[in-house]
mmCIF file with all atom_site columns, C-alpha atoms in Angstrom:
data_model
loop_
_atom_site.group_PDB
_atom_site.id
_atom_site.type_symbol
_atom_site.label_atom_id
_atom_site.label_alt_id
_atom_site.label_comp_id
_atom_site.label_asym_id
_atom_site.label_entity_id
_atom_site.label_seq_id
_atom_site.pdbx_PDB_ins_code
_atom_site.Cartn_x
_atom_site.Cartn_y
_atom_site.Cartn_z
_atom_site.occupancy
_atom_site.B_iso_or_equiv
_atom_site.pdbx_formal_charge
_atom_site.auth_seq_id
_atom_site.auth_comp_id
_atom_site.auth_asym_id
_atom_site.auth_atom_id
_atom_site.pdbx_PDB_model_num
ATOM 1  C CA . MET A 1 1  ? -63.882 5.258   68.788 1.00 47.00 ? 1  MET A CA 1
ATOM 2  C CA . ARG A 1 2  ? -64.451 2.520   71.578 1.00 52.00 ? 2  ARG A CA 1
ATOM 3  C CA . ALA A 1 3  ? -61.698 2.127   74.266 1.00 54.00 ? 3  ALA A CA 1
ATOM 4  C CA . ALA A 1 4  ? -59.530 -0.937  73.822 1.00 57.00 ? 4  ALA A CA 1
ATOM 5  C CA . LYS A 1 5  ? -60.244 -3.964  75.963 1.00 62.00 ? 5  LYS A CA 1
ATOM 6  C CA . SER A 1 6  ? -58.123 -4.624  78.714 1.00 70.00 ? 6  SER A CA 1
ATOM 7  C CA . ARG A 1 7  ? -55.332 -7.191  77.691 1.00 82.00 ? 7  ARG A CA 1
ATOM 8  C CA . MET A 1 8  ? -54.642 -8.244  81.162 1.00 84.00 ? 8  MET A CA 1
ATOM 9  C CA . ARG A 1 9  ? -54.428 -11.859 81.629 1.00 88.00 ? 9  ARG A CA 1
ATOM 10 C CA . HIS A 1 10 ? -53.489 -14.028 84.646 1.00 89.00 ? 10 HIS A CA 1
ATOM 11 C CA . LYS A 1 11 ? -50.521 -15.903 83.833 1.00 88.00 ? 11 LYS A CA 1
ATOM 12 C CA . HIS A 1 12 ? -48.393 -18.201 85.852 1.00 92.00 ? 12 HIS A CA 1
ATOM 13 C CA . TYR A 1 13 ? -44.569 -18.566 85.482 1.00 92.00 ? 13 TYR A CA 1
ATOM 14 C CA . ARG A 1 14 ? -41.775 -19.810 87.544 1.00 95.00 ? 14 ARG A CA 1
ATOM 15 C CA . LEU A 1 15 ? -39.377 -16.910 87.977 1.00 95.00 ? 15 LEU A CA 1
ATOM 16 C CA . ASP A 1 16 ? -36.390 -16.202 90.089 1.00 97.00 ? 16 ASP A CA 1
ATOM 17 C CA . SER A 1 17 ? -37.713 -14.243 93.167 1.00 96.00 ? 17 SER A CA 1
ATOM 18 C CA . SER A 1 18 ? -34.206 -12.511 93.767 1.00 97.00 ? 18 SER A CA 1
ATOM 19 C CA . LYS A 1 19 ? -34.297 -11.087 90.344 1.00 97.00 ? 19 LYS A CA 1
ATOM 20 C CA . ILE A 1 20 ? -37.832 -9.919  90.636 1.00 97.00 ? 20 ILE A CA 1
ATOM 21 C CA . SER A 1 21 ? -36.814 -8.220  94.051 1.00 97.00 ? 21 SER A CA 1
ATOM 22 C CA . ARG A 1 22 ? -33.648 -6.667  92.506 1.00 98.00 ? 22 ARG A CA 1
ATOM 23 C CA . ALA A 1 23 ? -35.548 -5.348  89.548 1.00 97.00 ? 23 ALA A CA 1
ATOM 24 C CA . GLN A 1 24 ? -38.389 -4.131  91.815 1.00 98.00 ? 24 GLN A CA 1
ATOM 25 C CA . LYS A 1 25 ? -35.843 -1.960  93.733 1.00 98.00 ? 25 LYS A CA 1
ATOM 26 C CA . VAL A 1 26 ? -34.198 -0.701  90.458 1.00 97.00 ? 26 VAL A CA 1
ATOM 27 C CA . LEU A 1 27 ? -37.681 0.021   88.856 1.00 97.00 ? 27 LEU A CA 1
ATOM 28 C CA . ASN A 1 28 ? -39.041 1.426   92.173 1.00 97.00 ? 28 ASN A CA 1
ATOM 29 C CA . ALA A 1 29 ? -41.991 -0.554  91.741 1.00 97.00 ? 29 ALA A CA 1
ATOM 30 C CA . GLU A 1 30 ? -44.477 -1.362  94.420 1.00 97.00 ? 30 GLU A CA 1
ATOM 31 C CA . THR A 1 31 ? -45.596 -4.910  93.513 1.00 97.00 ? 31 THR A CA 1
ATOM 32 C CA . GLU A 1 32 ? -44.125 -7.729  91.475 1.00 96.00 ? 32 GLU A CA 1
ATOM 33 C CA . THR A 1 33 ? -46.701 -7.366  88.781 1.00 95.00 ? 33 THR A CA 1
ATOM 34 C CA . GLU A 1 34 ? -45.772 -3.697  88.498 1.00 96.00 ? 34 GLU A CA 1
ATOM 35 C CA . THR A 1 35 ? -42.146 -4.675  88.196 1.00 97.00 ? 35 THR A CA 1
ATOM 36 C CA . ILE A 1 36 ? -42.581 -7.253  85.441 1.00 96.00 ? 36 ILE A CA 1
ATOM 37 C CA . ASP A 1 37 ? -44.810 -4.991  83.525 1.00 95.00 ? 37 ASP A CA 1
ATOM 38 C CA . ARG A 1 38 ? -42.465 -2.015  83.785 1.00 97.00 ? 38 ARG A CA 1
ATOM 39 C CA . ALA A 1 39 ? -39.430 -4.390  82.783 1.00 97.00 ? 39 ALA A CA 1
ATOM 40 C CA . LEU A 1 40 ? -41.327 -5.537  79.641 1.00 96.00 ? 40 LEU A CA 1
ATOM 41 C CA . ASP A 1 41 ? -42.034 -1.931  78.707 1.00 97.00 ? 41 ASP A CA 1
ATOM 42 C CA . ILE A 1 42 ? -38.369 -1.147  78.999 1.00 97.00 ? 42 ILE A CA 1
ATOM 43 C CA . VAL A 1 43 ? -37.417 -4.076  76.873 1.00 97.00 ? 43 VAL A CA 1
ATOM 44 C CA . ILE A 1 44 ? -39.998 -3.311  74.190 1.00 97.00 ? 44 ILE A CA 1
ATOM 45 C CA . SER A 1 45 ? -38.971 0.331   73.935 1.00 98.00 ? 45 SER A CA 1
ATOM 46 C CA . GLU A 1 46 ? -35.277 -0.570  73.934 1.00 98.00 ? 46 GLU A CA 1
ATOM 47 C CA . HIS A 1 47 ? -35.755 -2.960  71.015 1.00 98.00 ? 47 HIS A CA 1
ATOM 48 C CA . LYS A 1 48 ? -37.833 -0.042  69.148 1.00 98.00 ? 48 LYS A CA 1
ATOM 49 C CA . ARG A 1 49 ? -34.924 2.504   69.810 1.00 98.00 ? 49 ARG A CA 1
ATOM 50 C CA . ASN A 1 50 ? -32.428 -0.145  68.407 1.00 97.00 ? 50 ASN A CA 1
ATOM 51 C CA . GLN A 1 51 ? -34.608 -0.680  65.354 1.00 97.00 ? 51 GLN A CA 1
ATOM 52 C CA . LEU A 1 52 ? -34.730 2.976   64.663 1.00 97.00 ? 52 LEU A CA 1
ATOM 53 C CA . ALA A 1 53 ? -30.890 3.298   65.190 1.00 96.00 ? 53 ALA A CA 1
ATOM 54 C CA . TRP A 1 54 ? -30.322 0.679   62.841 1.00 95.00 ? 54 TRP A CA 1
ATOM 55 C CA . GLN A 1 55 ? -32.540 1.991   60.218 1.00 96.00 ? 55 GLN A CA 1
ATOM 56 C CA . ALA A 1 56 ? -30.963 5.356   60.411 1.00 94.00 ? 56 ALA A CA 1
ATOM 57 C CA . ASN A 1 57 ? -27.506 3.799   60.057 1.00 90.00 ? 57 ASN A CA 1
ATOM 58 C CA . GLN A 1 58 ? -28.833 1.905   56.998 1.00 92.00 ? 58 GLN A CA 1
ATOM 59 C CA . ARG A 1 59 ? -30.156 5.254   55.264 1.00 92.00 ? 59 ARG A CA 1
ATOM 60 C CA . PHE A 1 60 ? -26.763 6.738   56.100 1.00 87.00 ? 60 PHE A CA 1
ATOM 61 C CA . LEU A 1 61 ? -24.632 4.101   54.488 1.00 84.00 ? 61 LEU A CA 1
ATOM 62 C CA . LYS A 1 62 ? -27.098 4.035   51.527 1.00 89.00 ? 62 LYS A CA 1
ATOM 63 C CA . SER A 1 63 ? -26.718 7.743   51.126 1.00 89.00 ? 63 SER A CA 1
ATOM 64 C CA . GLY A 1 64 ? -23.331 7.044   49.536 1.00 83.00 ? 64 GLY A CA 1
ATOM 65 C CA . ILE A 1 65 ? -21.441 9.536   51.609 1.00 81.00 ? 65 ILE A CA 1
ATOM 66 C CA . GLU A 1 66 ? -17.832 9.018   51.868 1.00 80.00 ? 66 GLU A CA 1
ATOM 67 C CA . LEU A 1 67 ? -16.408 8.887   55.237 1.00 78.00 ? 67 LEU A CA 1
ATOM 68 C CA . ARG A 1 68 ? -12.838 9.713   56.201 1.00 81.00 ? 68 ARG A CA 1
ATOM 69 C CA . ASP A 1 69 ? -10.816 9.472   59.427 1.00 81.00 ? 69 ASP A CA 1
ATOM 70 C CA . ALA A 1 70 ? -8.825  12.151  61.062 1.00 83.00 ? 70 ALA A CA 1
ATOM 71 C CA . TYR A 1 71 ? -5.989  11.539  58.577 1.00 84.00 ? 71 TYR A CA 1
ATOM 72 C CA . GLY A 1 72 ? -8.016  11.869  55.446 1.00 77.00 ? 72 GLY A CA 1
ATOM 73 C CA . LYS A 1 73 ? -8.209  8.356   54.674 1.00 73.00 ? 73 LYS A CA 1
ATOM 74 C CA . ALA A 1 74 ? -11.501 6.851   53.483 1.00 72.00 ? 74 ALA A CA 1
ATOM 75 C CA . THR A 1 75 ? -13.034 4.393   55.767 1.00 67.00 ? 75 THR A CA 1
ATOM 76 C CA . GLU A 1 76 ? -15.067 1.198   54.896 1.00 62.00 ? 76 GLU A CA 1
#
């Protein structure tokens, strides 16, 4: 199996430097590039986590289970 090619590319964006500085401190990153890379990783993983939670919720709802509150009333 061959190693995947590096997908690094040089991009030029206009970004708010104060946001990058704050994110750099929060993420404990050494460089601005590392900061942006870590932030993107976090966004991607959060999206995946949200998808999995939504799918689990849908499976739960489709299971037909009847939910009742603390007073024994069925919830919708």
